[in-house]
XYZ file of C-alpha atoms in Angstrom:
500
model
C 83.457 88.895 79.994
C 86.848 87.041 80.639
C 89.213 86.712 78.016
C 90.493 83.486 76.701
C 93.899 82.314 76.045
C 96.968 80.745 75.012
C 100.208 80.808 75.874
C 103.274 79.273 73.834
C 106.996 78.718 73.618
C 109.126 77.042 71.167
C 107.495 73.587 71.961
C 105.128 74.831 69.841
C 105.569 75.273 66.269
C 106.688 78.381 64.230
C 103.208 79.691 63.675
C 101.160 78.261 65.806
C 99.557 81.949 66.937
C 97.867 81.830 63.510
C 96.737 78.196 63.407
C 93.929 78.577 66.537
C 91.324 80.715 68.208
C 92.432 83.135 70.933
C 91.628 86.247 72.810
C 95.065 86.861 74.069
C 98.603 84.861 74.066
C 101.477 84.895 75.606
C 104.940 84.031 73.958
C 107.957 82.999 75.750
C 110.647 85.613 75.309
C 113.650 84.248 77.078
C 115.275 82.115 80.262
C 114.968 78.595 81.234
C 115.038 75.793 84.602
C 118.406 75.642 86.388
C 120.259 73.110 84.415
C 119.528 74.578 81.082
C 120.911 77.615 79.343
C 119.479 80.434 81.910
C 119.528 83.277 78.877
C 117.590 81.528 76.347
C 116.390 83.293 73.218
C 113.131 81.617 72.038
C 113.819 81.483 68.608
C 110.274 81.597 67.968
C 109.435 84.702 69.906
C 109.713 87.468 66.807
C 107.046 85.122 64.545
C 104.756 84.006 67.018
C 104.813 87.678 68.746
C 104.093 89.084 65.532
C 101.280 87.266 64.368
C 99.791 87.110 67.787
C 100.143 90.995 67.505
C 98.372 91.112 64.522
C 95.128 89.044 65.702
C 94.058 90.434 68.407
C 96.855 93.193 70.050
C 96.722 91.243 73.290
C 99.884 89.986 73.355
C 102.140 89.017 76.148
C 105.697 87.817 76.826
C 107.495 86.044 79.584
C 110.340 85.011 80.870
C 111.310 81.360 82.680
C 113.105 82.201 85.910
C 116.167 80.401 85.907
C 117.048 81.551 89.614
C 120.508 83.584 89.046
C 121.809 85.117 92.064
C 121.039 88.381 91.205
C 117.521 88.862 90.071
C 118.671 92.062 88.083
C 120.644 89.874 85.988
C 117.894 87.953 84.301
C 115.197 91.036 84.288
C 117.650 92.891 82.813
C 117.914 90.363 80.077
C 114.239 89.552 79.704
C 113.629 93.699 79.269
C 116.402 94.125 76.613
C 114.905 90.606 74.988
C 111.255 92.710 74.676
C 112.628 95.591 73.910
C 114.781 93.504 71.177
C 111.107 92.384 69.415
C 109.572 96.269 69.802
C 107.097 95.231 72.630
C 107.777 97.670 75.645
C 104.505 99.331 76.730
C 102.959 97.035 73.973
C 102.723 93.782 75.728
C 101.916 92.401 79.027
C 105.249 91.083 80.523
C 105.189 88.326 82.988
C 107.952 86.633 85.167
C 107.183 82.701 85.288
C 108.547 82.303 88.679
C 108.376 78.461 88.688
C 111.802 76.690 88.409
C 113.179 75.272 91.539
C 116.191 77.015 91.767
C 114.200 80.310 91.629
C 111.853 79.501 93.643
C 114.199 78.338 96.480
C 115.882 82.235 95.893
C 111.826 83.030 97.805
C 110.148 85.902 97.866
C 112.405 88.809 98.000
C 114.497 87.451 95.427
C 111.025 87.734 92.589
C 110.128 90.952 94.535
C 113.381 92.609 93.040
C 113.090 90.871 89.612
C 109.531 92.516 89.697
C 110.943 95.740 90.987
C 113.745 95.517 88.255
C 111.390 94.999 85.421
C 108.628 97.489 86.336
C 111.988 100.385 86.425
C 113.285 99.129 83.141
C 109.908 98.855 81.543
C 107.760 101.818 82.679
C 104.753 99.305 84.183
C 104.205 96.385 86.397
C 105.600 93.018 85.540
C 102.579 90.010 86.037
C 104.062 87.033 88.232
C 103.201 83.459 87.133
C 103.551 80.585 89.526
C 101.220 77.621 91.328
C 98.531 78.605 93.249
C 99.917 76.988 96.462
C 103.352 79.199 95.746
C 101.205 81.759 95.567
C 99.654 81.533 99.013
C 102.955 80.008 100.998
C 105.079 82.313 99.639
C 102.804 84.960 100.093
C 102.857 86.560 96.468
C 99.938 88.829 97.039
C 101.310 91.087 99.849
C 104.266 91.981 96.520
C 101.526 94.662 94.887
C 101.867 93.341 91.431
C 99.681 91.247 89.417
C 99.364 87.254 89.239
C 98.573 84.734 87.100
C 97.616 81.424 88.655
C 98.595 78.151 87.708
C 95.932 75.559 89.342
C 94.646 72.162 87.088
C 91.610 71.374 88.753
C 91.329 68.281 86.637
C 94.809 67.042 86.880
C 96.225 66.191 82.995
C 92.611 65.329 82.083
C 92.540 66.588 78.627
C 89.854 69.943 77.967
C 88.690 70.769 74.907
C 87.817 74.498 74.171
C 87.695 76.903 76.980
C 85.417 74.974 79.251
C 86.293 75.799 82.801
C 82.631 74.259 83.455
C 83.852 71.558 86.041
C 87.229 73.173 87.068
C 88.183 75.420 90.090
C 91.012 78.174 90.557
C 93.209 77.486 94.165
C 91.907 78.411 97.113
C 92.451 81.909 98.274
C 93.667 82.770 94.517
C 90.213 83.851 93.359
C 91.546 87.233 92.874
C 94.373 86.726 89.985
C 94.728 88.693 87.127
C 94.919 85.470 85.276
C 94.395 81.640 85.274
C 96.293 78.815 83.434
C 93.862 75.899 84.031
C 94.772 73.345 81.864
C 98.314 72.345 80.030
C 96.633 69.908 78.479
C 93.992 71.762 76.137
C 92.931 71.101 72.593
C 91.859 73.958 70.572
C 90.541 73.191 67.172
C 93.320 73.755 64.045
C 96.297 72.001 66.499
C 96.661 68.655 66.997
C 98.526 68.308 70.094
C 97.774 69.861 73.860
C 98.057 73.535 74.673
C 98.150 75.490 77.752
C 94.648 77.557 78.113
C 93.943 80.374 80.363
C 91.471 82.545 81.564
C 91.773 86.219 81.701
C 90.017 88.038 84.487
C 91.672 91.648 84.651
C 91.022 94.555 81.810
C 93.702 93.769 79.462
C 94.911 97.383 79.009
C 95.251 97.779 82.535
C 98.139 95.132 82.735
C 100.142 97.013 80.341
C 100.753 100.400 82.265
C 98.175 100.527 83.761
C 98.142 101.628 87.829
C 96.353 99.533 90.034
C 95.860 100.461 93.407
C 98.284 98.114 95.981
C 96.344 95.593 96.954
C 95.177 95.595 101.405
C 97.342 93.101 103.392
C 94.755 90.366 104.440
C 95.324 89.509 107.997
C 96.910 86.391 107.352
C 99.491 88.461 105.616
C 99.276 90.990 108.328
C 99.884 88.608 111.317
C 102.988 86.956 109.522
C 104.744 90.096 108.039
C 104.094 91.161 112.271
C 105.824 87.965 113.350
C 108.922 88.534 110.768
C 109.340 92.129 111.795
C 109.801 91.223 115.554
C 112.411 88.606 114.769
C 113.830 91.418 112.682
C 113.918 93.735 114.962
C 117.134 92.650 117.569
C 115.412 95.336 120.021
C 112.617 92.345 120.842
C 113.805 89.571 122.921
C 113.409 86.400 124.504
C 111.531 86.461 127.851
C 109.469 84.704 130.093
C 109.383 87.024 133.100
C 108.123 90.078 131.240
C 106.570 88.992 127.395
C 103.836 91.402 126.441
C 105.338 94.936 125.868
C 109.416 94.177 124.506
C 110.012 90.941 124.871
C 108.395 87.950 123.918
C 107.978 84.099 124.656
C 106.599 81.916 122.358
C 103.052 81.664 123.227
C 103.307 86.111 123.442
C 104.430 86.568 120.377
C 101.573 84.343 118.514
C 99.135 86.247 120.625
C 100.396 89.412 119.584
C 101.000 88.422 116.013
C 97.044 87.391 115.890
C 95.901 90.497 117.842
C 97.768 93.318 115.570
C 96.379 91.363 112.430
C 92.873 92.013 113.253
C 91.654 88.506 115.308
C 89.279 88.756 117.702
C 92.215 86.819 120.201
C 92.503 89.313 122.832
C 95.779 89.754 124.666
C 95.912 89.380 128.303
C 99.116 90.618 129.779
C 98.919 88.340 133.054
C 100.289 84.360 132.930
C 96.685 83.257 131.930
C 97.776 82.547 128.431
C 100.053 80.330 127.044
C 100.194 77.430 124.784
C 97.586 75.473 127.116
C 95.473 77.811 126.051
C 95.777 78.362 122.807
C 93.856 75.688 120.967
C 90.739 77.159 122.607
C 91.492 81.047 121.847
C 92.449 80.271 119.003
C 89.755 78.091 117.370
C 87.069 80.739 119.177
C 88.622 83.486 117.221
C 87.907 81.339 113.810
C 90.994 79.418 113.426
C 91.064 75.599 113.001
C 93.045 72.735 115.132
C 94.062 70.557 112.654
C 95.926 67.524 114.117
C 99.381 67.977 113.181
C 100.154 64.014 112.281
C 96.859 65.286 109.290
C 99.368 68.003 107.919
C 102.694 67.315 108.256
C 105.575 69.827 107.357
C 105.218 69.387 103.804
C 101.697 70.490 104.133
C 101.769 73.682 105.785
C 100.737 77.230 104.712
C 101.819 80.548 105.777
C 100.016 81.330 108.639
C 100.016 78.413 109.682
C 100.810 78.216 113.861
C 102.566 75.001 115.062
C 101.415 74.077 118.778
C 102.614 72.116 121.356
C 100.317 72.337 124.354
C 103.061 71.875 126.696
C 106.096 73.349 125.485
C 106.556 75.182 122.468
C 104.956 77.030 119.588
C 106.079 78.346 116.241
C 104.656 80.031 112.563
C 104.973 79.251 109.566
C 106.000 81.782 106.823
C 106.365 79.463 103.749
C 109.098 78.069 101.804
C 109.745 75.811 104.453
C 110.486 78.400 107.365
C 108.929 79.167 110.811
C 109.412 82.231 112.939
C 109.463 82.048 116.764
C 110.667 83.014 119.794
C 113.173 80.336 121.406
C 115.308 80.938 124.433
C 116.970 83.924 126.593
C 120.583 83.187 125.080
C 122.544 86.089 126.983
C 120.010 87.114 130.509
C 119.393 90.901 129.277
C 116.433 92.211 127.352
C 116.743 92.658 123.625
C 118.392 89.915 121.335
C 122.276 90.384 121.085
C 122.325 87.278 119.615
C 119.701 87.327 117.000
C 119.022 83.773 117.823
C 116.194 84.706 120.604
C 113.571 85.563 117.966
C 114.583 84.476 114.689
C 113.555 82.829 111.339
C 114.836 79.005 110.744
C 114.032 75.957 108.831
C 110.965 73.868 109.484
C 111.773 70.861 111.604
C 109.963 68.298 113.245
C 109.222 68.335 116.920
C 106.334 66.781 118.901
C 103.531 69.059 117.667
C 100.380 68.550 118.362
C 98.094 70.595 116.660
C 98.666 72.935 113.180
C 96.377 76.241 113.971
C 94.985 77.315 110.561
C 93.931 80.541 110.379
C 89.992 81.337 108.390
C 90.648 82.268 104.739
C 90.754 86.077 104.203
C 87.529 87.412 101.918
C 88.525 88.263 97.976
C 89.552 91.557 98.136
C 87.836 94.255 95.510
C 90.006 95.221 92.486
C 90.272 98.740 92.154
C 92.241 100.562 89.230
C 93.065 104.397 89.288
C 93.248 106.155 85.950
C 97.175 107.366 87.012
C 99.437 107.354 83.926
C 101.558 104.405 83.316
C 105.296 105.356 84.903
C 107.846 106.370 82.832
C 111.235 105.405 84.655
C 112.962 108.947 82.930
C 114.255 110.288 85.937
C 114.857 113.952 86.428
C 114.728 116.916 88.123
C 112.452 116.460 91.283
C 110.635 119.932 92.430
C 109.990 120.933 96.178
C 107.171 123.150 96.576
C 105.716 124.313 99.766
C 101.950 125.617 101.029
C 102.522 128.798 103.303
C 98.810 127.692 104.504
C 98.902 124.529 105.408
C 102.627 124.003 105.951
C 102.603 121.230 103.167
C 105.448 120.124 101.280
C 105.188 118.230 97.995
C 107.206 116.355 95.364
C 106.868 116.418 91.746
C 108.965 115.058 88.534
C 106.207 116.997 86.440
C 107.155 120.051 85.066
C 102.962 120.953 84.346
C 102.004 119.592 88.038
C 104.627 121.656 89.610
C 103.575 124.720 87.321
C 99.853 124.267 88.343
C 100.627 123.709 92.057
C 102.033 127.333 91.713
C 99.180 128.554 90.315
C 97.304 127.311 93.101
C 99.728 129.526 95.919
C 101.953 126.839 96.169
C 106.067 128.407 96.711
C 108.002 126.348 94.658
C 111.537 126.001 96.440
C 113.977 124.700 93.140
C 114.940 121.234 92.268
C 115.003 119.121 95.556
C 117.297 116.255 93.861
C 117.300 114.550 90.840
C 115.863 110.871 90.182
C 118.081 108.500 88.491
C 117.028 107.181 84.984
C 116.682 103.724 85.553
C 116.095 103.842 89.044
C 115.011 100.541 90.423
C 113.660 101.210 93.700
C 109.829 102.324 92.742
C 108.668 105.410 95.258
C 105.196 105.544 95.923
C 102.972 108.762 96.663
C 99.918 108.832 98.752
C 97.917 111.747 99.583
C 95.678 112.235 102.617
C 94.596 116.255 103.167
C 97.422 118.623 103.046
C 99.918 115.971 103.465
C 101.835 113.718 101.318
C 103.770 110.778 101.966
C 106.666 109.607 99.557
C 107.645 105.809 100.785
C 109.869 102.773 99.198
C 108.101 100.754 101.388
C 105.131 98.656 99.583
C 104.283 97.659 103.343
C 103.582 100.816 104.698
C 102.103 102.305 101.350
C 99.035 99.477 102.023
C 99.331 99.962 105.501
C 98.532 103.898 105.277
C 96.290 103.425 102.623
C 94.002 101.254 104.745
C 93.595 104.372 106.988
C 92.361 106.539 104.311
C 95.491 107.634 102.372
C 95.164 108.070 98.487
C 97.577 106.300 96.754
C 98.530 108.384 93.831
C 101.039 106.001 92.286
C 104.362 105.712 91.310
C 106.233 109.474 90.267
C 110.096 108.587 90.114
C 112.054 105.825 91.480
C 115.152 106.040 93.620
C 118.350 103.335 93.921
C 119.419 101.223 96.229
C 122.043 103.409 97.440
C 123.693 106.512 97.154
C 122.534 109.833 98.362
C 120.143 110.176 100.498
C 116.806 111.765 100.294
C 115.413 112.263 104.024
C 112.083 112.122 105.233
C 111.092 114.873 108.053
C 107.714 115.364 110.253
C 105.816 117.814 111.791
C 102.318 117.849 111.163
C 102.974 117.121 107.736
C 105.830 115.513 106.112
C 109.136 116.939 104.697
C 111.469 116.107 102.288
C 114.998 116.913 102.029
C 118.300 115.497 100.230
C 120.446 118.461 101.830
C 121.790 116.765 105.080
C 122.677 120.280 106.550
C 119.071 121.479 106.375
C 117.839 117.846 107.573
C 119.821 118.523 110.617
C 118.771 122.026 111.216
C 115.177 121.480 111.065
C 115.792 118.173 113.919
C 117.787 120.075 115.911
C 116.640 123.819 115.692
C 112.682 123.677 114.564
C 111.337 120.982 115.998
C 111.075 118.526 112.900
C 110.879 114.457 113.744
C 113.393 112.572 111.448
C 111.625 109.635 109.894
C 115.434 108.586 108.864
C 116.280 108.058 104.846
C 113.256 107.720 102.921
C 115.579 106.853 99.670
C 118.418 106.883 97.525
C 119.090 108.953 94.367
């Protein structure tokens, strides 16, 4: 059954955690909007944590994101602020990621807050923000738990937790959580309240591992789109726009095509954006006039068309992605202007393509042990059978691994304490795959790999750990052997995996 709940802030009074009926609440910790005080100490936090404690042990604490430069400043402070009221591992901590300045900082920008807070603390932050922040910005593809924030009913006032004639935002069925009123009366307190719905196992948000969540193909067809324009090596071409190099109309094609639509690509001049509107819409996508939409009412995803000339995507926060001109003749994009991310702007469009909504994924939850960000010495072993190397930070895994025939070759490197780049492990036969990348730990894992959580973390620079293959993977943070096993034995460098 969902849990019900409150959360509060120093709006509220003093006590107010023992004056009404809850499952769960959340106190404000710290931080504030741009143009207030960005490190903030609620000065309510210890009293209304404490009691809250006390009632029912589901207790959480958050932090307003005020939007500094560096996300690591204000995690930083939010994590010694917990730590401060003797909460770590105790509470849910979430990051409401809904001030303006913060949210123009986008997505990478609460990705590394996140990131920050889940090294510091040992477990995964929860993000709050709106449900339409949470689809344009693309929130889900981050791994990490959300909380929605959708009133169905506008500033209607609700009394009680009745969610009887309200709705959660499209597409955000799956949240951890759901604020769906700020204007809630609970009996015992006079004036309105912010209520919420809990829909995840409460324990589970506070250490516990859940498995990363599978790119839907929306996400899959944009994060394709960014990565071309990322990639210089992909150009701007008319002549040849299937393989390399891409024109407009290409790269949607492709972009659809990789994510799992059934668009087809035809590598001939038969398609191009005259005939989009009709592949399109036949693979389940919807021609919405574009003078219905507008640019303030896009969605990632969503494709601008112009039948005759041009065609773009939109990735949210106000950008599109898109292929634009042969700037310099050659193949390739020496420029970086060929294929590149820009602001939205307005242009004769005719129609916005929207793609179908992706189906509610399942929620799965592993019973790994919550990380411990301790660092320490990392241990190589290797399988004379199978060729297998492996990883470890624990002292009894490496130990029982050795038991089981497994060589064990010394301390590989050592994992900084307070790493804040989180390394994931996933397992598929006699192989084991060690990535930083959250993209390619979904990616693999929708082929069958294992995810097995997160052992260690690494930094964001430093020395560097590499990552070898042949047949299985290899890991190394000796750049003499790296080189002898590319050059002498045959080993594929998979370049540096990450930093310790």
């Amino acid at each position: 059954m969902p849990l019900r709940g409150i959360d509060v802030s120093s709006n509220q009074p003093t006590n107010i955690c023992s004056m009404v009926d809850y499952d769960f609440a959340i106190v404000k910790a710290s931080g504030n909007p741009s143009g207030y005080q960005w490190n903030y100490v609620n000065p309510y936090a210890a009293q209304q944590a404490r009691e809250a404690y006390a009632k029912t042990k589901r207790l959480g604490l958050y932090h307003f994101t005020f939007g500094q430069p560096d996300a690591h400043t204000e995690a930083d402070f939010f994590v010694e602020q917990v730590k401060k009221l003797g909460y770590i591992g105790k509470a849910v901590l979430v990051i409401d990621y809904e001030g303006d300045l913060a949210l123009s900082r986008g997505r990478e920008w609460v990705r590394k807050f996140a990131q920050r807070v889940e090294a510091l603390a040992g477990y995964k932050p929860v993000i709050y923000a709106s449900g339409s922040v949470i689809i344009e910005q693309g929130l889900k593809a981050l791994g990490y738990p959300l909380w929605c924030a959708n009133y169905y009913k506008g500033w209607a006032s609700i009394h009680g937790y009745d969610t009887s004639d309200c709705k959660i935002y499209s597409g955000c069925e799956d949240s951890a959580l759901w604020q769906f009123t700020s204007s809630g009366y609970l009996p015992g307190y006079s004036e309105p309240l912010d209520l919420n719905i809990c829909y995840a196992d409460w324990n589970s948000l506070i250490g516990g591992k859940s498995t990363p969540a599978q790119p839907g193909r929306i996400e899959k067809m944009v994060q394709c789109a960014i990565d071309i324009a990322n990639n210089n090596t992909h150009g701007y071409s008319q002549a040849d726009r299937w393989d390399v190099d891409y024109d407009c109309s290409s790269m949607m094609y492709i972009c659809a095509n990789y994510a799992g639509y059934p668009i087809g690509v035809g590598r001939d001049t038969t398609r191009y954006t005259g005939t989009m509107r009709a592949d399109f819409t036949a693979a389940g996508f919807t021609a919405i006039p574009f003078s219905q939409v507008g640019l303030g009412g896009l969605r990632r995803g969503d494709i601008l068309l112009n039948e005759v000339h041009h065609t773009e995507m939109c990735i949210g926060s106000g950008q599109l992605v898109g292929a634009h001109s042969n700037w310099d003749g050659i193949p390739g994009d020496s420029s970086g202007r060929e294929i590149s991310v820009g602001a939205a702007y307005n242009y004769p469009w005719d129609y916005v393509l929207r793609p179908p909504a992706d189906p509610t994924p399942k929620k799965e939850v592993n019973d790994l042990k919550p990380v411990v960000n301790r660092g320490g010495k990392v241990y190589r072993l290797y399988n004379k059978k199978t060729g297998a190397h492996m990883l470890t930070l624990e002292a009894k895994e490496r130990d029982t691994l050795k038991k089981n025939g497994w060589v064990d070759e010394g301390v590989a490197f050592t994992a900084p304490k307070g790493g804040v780049v989180p390394v994931y492990r996933l397992a598929k036969g006699n192989d084991h795959v060690f990535t930083t990348s959250y993209t390619e730990a979904c990616t693999i894992q929708n082929k069958g790999w294992t995810y097995e959580g997160v052992p260690f973390f690494g930094k964001e620079s430093g020395k560097a750990v590499y990552r070898l293959f042949k047949k299985t993977h290899h890991y190394t943070a000796d750049a003499k052997e790296n080189d002898e096993l590319v050059k002498k034995h045959g080993w594929k460098s998979e370049g540096t995996g990450w930093y310790v």
